[in-house]
Coordinates of C-alpha atoms and ligand atoms in Angstrom, one line a residue:
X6 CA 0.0 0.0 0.0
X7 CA 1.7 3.2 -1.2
X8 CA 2.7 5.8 2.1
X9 CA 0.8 9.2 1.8
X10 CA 3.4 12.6 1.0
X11 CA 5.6 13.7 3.7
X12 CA 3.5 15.9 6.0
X13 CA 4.2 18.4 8.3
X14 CA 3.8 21.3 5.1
X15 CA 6.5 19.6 3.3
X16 CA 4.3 18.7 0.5
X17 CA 2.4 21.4 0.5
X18 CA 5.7 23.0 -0.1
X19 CA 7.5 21.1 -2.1
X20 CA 5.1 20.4 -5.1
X21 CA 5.2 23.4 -7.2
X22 CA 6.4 20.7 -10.4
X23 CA 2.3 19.5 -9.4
X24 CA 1.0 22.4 -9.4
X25 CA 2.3 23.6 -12.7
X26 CA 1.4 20.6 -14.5
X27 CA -2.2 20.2 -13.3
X28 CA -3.0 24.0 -14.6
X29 CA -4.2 23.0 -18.3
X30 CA -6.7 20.4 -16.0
X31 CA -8.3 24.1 -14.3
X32 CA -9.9 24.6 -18.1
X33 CA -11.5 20.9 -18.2
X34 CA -12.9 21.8 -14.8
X35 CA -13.8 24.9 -15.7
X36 CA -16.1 23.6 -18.6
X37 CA -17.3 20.9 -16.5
X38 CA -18.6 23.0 -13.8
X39 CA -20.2 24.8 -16.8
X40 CA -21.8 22.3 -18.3
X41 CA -22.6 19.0 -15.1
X42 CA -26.3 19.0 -14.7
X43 CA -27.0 20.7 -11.1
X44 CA -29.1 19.7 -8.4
X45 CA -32.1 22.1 -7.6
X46 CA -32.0 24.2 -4.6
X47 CA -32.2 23.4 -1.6
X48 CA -30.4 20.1 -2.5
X49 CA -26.5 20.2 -2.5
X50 CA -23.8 20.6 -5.1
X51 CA -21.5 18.1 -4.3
X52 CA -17.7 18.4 -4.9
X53 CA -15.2 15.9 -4.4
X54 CA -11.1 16.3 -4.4
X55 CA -9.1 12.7 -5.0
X56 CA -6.2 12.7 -3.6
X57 CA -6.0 16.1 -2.3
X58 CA -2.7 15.3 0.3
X59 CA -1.7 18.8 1.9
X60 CA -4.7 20.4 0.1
X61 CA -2.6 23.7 -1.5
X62 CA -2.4 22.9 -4.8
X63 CA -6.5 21.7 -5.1
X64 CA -7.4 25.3 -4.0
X65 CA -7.4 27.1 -6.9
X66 CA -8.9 24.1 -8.9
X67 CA -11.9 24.2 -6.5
X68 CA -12.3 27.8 -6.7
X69 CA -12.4 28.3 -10.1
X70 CA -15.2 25.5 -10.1
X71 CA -17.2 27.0 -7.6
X72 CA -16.8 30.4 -9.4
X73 CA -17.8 29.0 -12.4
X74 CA -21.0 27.0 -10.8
X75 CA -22.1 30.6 -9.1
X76 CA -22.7 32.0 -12.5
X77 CA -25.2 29.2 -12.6
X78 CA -27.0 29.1 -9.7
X79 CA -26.2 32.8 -7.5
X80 CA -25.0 31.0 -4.1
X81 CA -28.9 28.9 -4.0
X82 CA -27.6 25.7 -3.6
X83 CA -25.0 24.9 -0.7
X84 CA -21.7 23.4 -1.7
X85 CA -19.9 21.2 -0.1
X86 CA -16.3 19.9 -1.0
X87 CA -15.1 16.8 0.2
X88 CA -11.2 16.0 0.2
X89 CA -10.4 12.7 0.7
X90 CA -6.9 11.3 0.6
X91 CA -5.6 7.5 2.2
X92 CA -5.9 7.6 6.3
X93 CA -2.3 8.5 7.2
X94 CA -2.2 11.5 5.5
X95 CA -1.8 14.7 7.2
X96 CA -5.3 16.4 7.7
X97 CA -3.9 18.7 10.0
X98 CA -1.9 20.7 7.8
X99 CA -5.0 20.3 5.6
X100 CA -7.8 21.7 7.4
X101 CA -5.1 24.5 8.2
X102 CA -4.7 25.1 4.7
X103 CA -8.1 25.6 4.4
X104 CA -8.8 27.8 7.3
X105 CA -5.9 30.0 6.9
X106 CA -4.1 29.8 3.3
X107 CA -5.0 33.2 1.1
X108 CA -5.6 31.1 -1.9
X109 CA -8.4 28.8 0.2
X110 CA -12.1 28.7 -1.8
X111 CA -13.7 29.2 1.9
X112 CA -12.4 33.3 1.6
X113 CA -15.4 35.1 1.2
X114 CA -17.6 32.2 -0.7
X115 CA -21.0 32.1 0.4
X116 CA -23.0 28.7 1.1
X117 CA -19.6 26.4 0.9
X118 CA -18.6 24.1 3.0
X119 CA -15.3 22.0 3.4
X120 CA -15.3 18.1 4.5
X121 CA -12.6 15.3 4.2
X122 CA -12.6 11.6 4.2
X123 CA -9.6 9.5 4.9
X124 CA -10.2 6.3 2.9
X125 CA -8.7 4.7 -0.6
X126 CA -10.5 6.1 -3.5
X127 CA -10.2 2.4 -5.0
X128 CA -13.7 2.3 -3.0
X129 CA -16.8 3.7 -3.0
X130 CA -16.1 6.6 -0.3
X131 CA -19.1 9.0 -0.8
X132 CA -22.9 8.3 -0.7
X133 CA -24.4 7.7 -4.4
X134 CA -25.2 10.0 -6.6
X135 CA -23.7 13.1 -4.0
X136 CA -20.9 14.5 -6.7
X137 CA -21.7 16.9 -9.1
X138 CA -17.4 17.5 -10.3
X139 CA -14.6 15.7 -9.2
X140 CA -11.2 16.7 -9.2
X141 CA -8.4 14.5 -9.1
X142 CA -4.7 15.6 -10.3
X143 CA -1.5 13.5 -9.5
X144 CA -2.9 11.1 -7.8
X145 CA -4.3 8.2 -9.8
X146 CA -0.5 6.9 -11.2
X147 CA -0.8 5.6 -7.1
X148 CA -1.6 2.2 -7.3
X149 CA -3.8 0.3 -4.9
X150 CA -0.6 -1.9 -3.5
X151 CA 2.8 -2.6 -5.1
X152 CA 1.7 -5.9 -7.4
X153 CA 5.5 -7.2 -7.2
X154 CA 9.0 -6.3 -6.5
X155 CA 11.0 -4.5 -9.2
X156 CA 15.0 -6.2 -8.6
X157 CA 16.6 -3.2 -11.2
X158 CA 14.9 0.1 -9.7
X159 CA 12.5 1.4 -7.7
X160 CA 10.0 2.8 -10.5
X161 CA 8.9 0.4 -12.8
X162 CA 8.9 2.2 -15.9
X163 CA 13.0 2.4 -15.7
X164 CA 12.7 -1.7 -14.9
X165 CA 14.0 -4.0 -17.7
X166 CA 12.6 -6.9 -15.6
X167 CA 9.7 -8.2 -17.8
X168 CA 7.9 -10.0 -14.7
X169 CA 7.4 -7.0 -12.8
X170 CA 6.9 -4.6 -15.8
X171 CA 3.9 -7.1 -16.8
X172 CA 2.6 -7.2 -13.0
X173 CA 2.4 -3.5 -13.0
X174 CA 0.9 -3.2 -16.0
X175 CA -1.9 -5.7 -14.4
X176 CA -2.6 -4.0 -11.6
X177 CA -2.8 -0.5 -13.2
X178 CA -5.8 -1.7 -15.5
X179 CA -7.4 -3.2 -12.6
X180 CA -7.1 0.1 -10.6
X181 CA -7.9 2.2 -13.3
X182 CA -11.2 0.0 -13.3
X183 CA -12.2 -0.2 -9.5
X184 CA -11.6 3.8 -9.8
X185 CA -13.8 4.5 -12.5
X186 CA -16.7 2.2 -10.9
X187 CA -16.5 3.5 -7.4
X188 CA -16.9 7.1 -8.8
X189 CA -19.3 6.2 -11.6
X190 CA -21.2 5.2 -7.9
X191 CA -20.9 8.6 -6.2
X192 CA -21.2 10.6 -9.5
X193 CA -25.0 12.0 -10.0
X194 CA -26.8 11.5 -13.4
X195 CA -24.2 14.8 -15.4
X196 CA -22.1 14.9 -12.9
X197 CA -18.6 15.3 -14.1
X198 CA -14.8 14.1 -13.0
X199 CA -11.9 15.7 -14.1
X200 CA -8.3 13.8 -13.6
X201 CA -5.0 15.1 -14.5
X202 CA -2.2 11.9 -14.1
X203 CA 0.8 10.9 -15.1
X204 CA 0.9 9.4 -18.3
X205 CA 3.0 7.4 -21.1
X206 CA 3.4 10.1 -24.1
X207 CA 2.7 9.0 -27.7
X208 CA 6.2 7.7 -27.7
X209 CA 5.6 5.2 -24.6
X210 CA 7.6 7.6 -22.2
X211 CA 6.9 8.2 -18.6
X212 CA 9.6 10.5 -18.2
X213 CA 11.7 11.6 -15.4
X214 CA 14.2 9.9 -17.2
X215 CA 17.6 11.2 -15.0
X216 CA 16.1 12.0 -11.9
X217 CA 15.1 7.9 -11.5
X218 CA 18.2 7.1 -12.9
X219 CA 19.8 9.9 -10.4
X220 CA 17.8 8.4 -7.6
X221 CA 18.5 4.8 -8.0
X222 CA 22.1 5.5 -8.1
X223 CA 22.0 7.4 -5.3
X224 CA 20.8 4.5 -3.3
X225 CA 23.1 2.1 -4.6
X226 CA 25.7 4.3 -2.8
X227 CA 24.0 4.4 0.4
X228 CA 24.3 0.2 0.6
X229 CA 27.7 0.8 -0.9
X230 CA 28.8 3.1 2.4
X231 CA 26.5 0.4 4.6
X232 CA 23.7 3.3 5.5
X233 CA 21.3 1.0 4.3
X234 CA 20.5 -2.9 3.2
X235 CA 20.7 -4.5 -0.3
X236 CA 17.8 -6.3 1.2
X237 CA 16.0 -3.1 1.9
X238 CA 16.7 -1.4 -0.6
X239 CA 15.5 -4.8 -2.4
X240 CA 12.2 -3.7 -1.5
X241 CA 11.6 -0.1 -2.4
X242 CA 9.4 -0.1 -4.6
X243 CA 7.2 3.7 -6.2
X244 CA 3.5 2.1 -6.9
X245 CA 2.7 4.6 -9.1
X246 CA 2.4 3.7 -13.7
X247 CA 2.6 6.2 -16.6
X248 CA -0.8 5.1 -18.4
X249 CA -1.1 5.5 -22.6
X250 CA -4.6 7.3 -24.1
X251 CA -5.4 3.2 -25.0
X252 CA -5.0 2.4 -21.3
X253 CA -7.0 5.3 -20.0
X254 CA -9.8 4.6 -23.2
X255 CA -9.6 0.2 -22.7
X256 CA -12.6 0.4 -20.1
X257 CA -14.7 2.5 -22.8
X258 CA -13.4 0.5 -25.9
X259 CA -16.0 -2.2 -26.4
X260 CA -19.1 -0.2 -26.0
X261 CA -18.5 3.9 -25.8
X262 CA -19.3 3.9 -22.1
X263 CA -18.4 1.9 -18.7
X264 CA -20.6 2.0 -16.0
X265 CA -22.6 4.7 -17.2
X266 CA -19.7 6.7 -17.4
X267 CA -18.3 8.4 -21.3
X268 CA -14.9 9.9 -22.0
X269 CA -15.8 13.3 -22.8
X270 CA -12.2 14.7 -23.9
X271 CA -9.0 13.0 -23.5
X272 CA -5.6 14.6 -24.0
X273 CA -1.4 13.7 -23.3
X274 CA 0.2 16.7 -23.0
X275 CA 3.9 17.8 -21.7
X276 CA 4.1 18.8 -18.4
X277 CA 5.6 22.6 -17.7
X278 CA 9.2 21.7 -16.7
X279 CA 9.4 24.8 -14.7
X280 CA 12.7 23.7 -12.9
X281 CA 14.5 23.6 -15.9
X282 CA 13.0 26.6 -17.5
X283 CA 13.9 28.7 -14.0
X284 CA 17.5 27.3 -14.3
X285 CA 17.6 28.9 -18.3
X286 CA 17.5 32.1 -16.4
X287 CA 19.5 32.0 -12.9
X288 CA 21.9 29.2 -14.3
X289 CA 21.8 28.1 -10.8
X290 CA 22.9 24.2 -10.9
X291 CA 22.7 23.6 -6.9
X292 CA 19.1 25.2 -7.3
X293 CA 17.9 23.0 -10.1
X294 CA 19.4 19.9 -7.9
X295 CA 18.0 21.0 -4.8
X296 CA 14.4 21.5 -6.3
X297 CA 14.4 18.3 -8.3
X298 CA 15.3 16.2 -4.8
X299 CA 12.7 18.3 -3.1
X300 CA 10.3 17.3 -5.5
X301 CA 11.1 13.4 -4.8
X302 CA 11.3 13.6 -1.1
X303 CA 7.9 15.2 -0.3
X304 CA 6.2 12.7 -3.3
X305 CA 8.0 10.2 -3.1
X306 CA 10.9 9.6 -0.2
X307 CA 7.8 7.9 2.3
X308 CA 7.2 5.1 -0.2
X309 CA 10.9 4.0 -0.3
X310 CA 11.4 4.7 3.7
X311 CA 8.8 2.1 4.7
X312 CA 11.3 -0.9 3.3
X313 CA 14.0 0.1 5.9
X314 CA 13.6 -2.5 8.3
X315 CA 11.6 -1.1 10.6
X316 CA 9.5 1.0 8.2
X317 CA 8.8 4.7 8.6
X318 CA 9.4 4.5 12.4
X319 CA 13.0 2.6 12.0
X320 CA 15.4 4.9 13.8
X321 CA 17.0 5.8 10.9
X322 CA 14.2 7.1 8.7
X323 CA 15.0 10.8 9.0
X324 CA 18.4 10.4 8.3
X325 CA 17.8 8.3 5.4
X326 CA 15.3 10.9 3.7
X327 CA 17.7 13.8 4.5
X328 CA 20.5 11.8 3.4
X329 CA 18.9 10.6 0.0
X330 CA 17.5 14.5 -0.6
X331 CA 20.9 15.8 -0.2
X332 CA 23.3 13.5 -2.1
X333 CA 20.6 13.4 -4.8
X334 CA 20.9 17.0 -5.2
X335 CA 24.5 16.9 -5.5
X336 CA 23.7 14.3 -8.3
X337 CA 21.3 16.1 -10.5
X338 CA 23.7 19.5 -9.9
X339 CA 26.5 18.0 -12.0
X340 CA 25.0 17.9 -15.0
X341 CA 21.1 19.9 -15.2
X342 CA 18.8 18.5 -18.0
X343 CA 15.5 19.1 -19.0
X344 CA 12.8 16.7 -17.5
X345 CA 10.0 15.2 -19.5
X346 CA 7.0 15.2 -17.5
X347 CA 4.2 13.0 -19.4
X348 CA 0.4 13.9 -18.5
X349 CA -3.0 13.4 -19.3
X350 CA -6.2 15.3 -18.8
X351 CA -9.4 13.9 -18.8
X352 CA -12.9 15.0 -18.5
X353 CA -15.3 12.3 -18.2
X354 CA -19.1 12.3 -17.7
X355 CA -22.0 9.7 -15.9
X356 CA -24.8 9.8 -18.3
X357 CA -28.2 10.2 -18.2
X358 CA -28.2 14.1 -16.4
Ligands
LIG275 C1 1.2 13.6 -5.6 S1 -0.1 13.8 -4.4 C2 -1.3 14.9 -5.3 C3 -1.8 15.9 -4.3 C4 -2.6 17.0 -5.0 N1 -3.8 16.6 -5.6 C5 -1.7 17.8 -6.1 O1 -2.2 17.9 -7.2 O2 -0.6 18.2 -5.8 C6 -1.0 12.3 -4.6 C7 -2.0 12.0 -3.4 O3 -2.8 10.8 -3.8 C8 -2.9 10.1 -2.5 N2 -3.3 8.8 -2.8 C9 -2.6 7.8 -3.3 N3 -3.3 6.6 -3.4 C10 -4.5 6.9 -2.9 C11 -5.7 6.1 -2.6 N4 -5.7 4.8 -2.9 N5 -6.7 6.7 -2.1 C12 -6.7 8.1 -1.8 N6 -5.6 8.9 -2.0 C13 -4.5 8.3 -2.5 C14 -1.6 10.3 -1.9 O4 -1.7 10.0 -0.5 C15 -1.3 11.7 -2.1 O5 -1.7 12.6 -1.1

C-alpha cells in the first residue's frame, strides 16, 4: 500500500512541479462546472477532491469551479467539497490550509462548506449520486498496493525486468477500473470528473528519465557506504504507472461507455518543466538539484522509507530521507537537464443528467 506525502507542510511546499502541471486540468474543470447537470435548490452541489494530500495545490482548482457554478446558480444551492486522501495523510496541515491559506475557496464564498474523508479512492467513499465534479490531479498513477517487487529500480517504468513490468501493468488496469466504478457510484446523473495523471506520451515515455536514474544510483551508494541494506533497498518499490490514451480509453473500448460513465475529452500533454525553464534564467545548478530532490522527497521519499527494516518509524528514517535528498541534489547539480514530464487530462461524464 503506497505511504501518503511527507507531511508536516512539506508537501504542501514542495510540489510546485504538481501544481504547474495540473493548470491546463483548471480549463477541463472549468467547462465541466459549466456544463454537469445541477441539483435544484435546496439540495447540494456536491464536490469531491481525490487525492487532495496537503490540500494547497486543489485550491485554486476548486475555486475556479465553484466560481464557475455561481454563474449558474447565484449562491442557492449549498456546496460542499469533500477532500479525501488514504488515512495516514496529514489532515492537520489540511484543514489548516483551508482555514488560513489566502488562496483557500472558503475566503469570502457564500454557502460552501469543506469536509474530508480519509479512505482509498479504490472504494466507493461518498454516498451515491452526491458528486456533481470531481477533481483529481496527480494522484491516480498511485496504485492500490505494489503488485510485485522490481529487482533493477524502484519505478517500474526504468525496470528491464519483464515479470514485474507485466505485473504493473496488471494491476494498473485493474485500478484504473475499480476507480472508474466507485466514482461512476458517487457521481450524480451529469455529474462530471476531471483527472489530470501521469501518463505514457505517444512515444511510450513516462519520463523523469535522469532524476530515477539519479535516484537509483543514489541508493546504490547508500548500501555501498552500509547506510542501508541491499535487502532493503530490495524492497523499495514507487507504486505509481505512466498510463497511454489506450489504457485510460480500454474500459470505454468495447461499448462507448463503462458503468454509465463516457470519455468526454481525453488529452497527453507535456508537463511545464518549470525547474528547468527557472535554471535557463539563474543558471543556478545547486538550485535546479535542490528543487528536483525536493520534489522526490515530499512525493516520493515515504514510499521508499517504509522498506528500511523497521519501516517509517525505523530509527534511521529521517536520516535516510535527509541523506537521499541531499546526495541526490549533488547528483542532479553536476550535470542539469530538461525533465520530460508526461500527463494526461481527462474529463469524463455519468450519463443520463
Ligand atoms: C502527488 S499527491 C497529489 C496531491 C494534489 N492533488 C496535487 O495535485 O498536488 C498524490 C496524493 O494521492 C494520494 N493517494 C494515493 N493513493 C491513494 C488512494 N488509494 N486513495 C486516496 N488517496 C490516494 C496520496 O496519499 C497523495 O496525497
Amino acid at each position: 500500500v503506497p505511504s501518503p506525502m511527507e507531511g508536516h507542510g512539506v508537501y504542501n511546499q514542495d510540489s510546485q512541479v504538481q501544481a504547474a502541471g495540473a493548470s491546463p486540468g483548471l480549463a477541463f474543470f472549468e467547462e465541466a462546472a459549466a456544463t454537469a447537470t445541477l441539483p435544484s435548490p435546496p439540495q447540494r452541489i456536491g464536490i469531491a477532491d481525490y487525492g487532495c494530500a496537503e490540500g494547497r495545490n486543489s485550491l485554486a482548482p476548486i475555486a475556479s469551479a465553484i466560481a464557475a457554478l455561481r454563474r449558474r446558480d447565484d449562491d442557492a444551492c449549498p456546496i460542499v467539497v469533500v477532500h479525501t486522501d488514504l488515512p495516514g495523510n496529514d489532515w492537520t496541515v489540511l484543514f489548516d490550509t483551508l482555514a488560513h491559506d489566502p488562496g483557500s475557496y472558503l475566503r469570502g464564498s457564500v454557502n460552501v462548506f469543506a469536509s474530508a474523508v480519509g479512505l482509498s479512492f479504490y472504494n466507493q467513499i461518498l454516498p451515491p449520486e452526491s458528486v456533481t465534479l470531481g477533481w483529481s490531479a496527480w494522484s491516480v498513477q498511485w496504485l492500490s498496493r505494489t503488485p510485485a517487487a522490481i529487482p533493477d529500480q524502484v519505478q517500474v517504468a526504468a525496470s528491464r525486468n519483464p515479470e514485474a513490468r507485466a505485473a504493473f501493468t496488471r494491476q494498473a488496469a485493474e485500478d484504473w477500473i475499480a476507480f472508474l466504478r466507485s466514482r461512476a457510484q458517487e457521481l450524480r446523473a451529469g455529474g462530471q470528473l476531471v483527472i489530470v495523471t501521469m501518463a505514457l506520451d505517444e512515444r511510450g515515455d513516462f519520463g523523469y528519465g535522469v532524476l530515477l536514474h539519479a535516484l537509483y544510483e543514489t541508493l546504490e551508494e547508500m548500501v555501498a557506504s552500509g547506510f542501508i541494506q541491499a535487502e532493503e533497498k530490495r524492497r523499495m518499490v514507487i507504486p505509481t504507472v505512466g498510463r497511454s490514451r489506450d489504457d485510460f480509453l480500454a474500459p470505454f473500448a468495447q461499448t462507448g461507455t463503462f458503468a454509465q460513465l463516457s470519455m468526454e475529452r481525453i488529452e497527453i500533454f507535456a508537463g511545464e518543466d518549470r525547474i528547468w525553464n527557472d535554471f535557463q534564467h539563474d543558471g543556478d545548478a545547486q538550485r535546479f538539484g535542490a528543487r528536483w530532490a525536493a520534489f522526490s522527497r515530499a512525493s516520493v521519499f515515504q514510499s521508499l522509507a517504509s522498506a528500511l527494516d523497521g519501516g517509517l518509524s525505523d530509527p534511521r528514517a529521517g536520516a535516510f530521507v535527509s541523506k537521499l535528498e541531499a546526495r541526490l541534489a549533488a547528483r542532479l547539480a553536476i550535470d542539469p537537464r530538461p525533465t520530460n514530464i508526461p500527463l494526461a487530462r481527462l474529463r469524463i461524464v455519468k450519463n443520463g443528467g
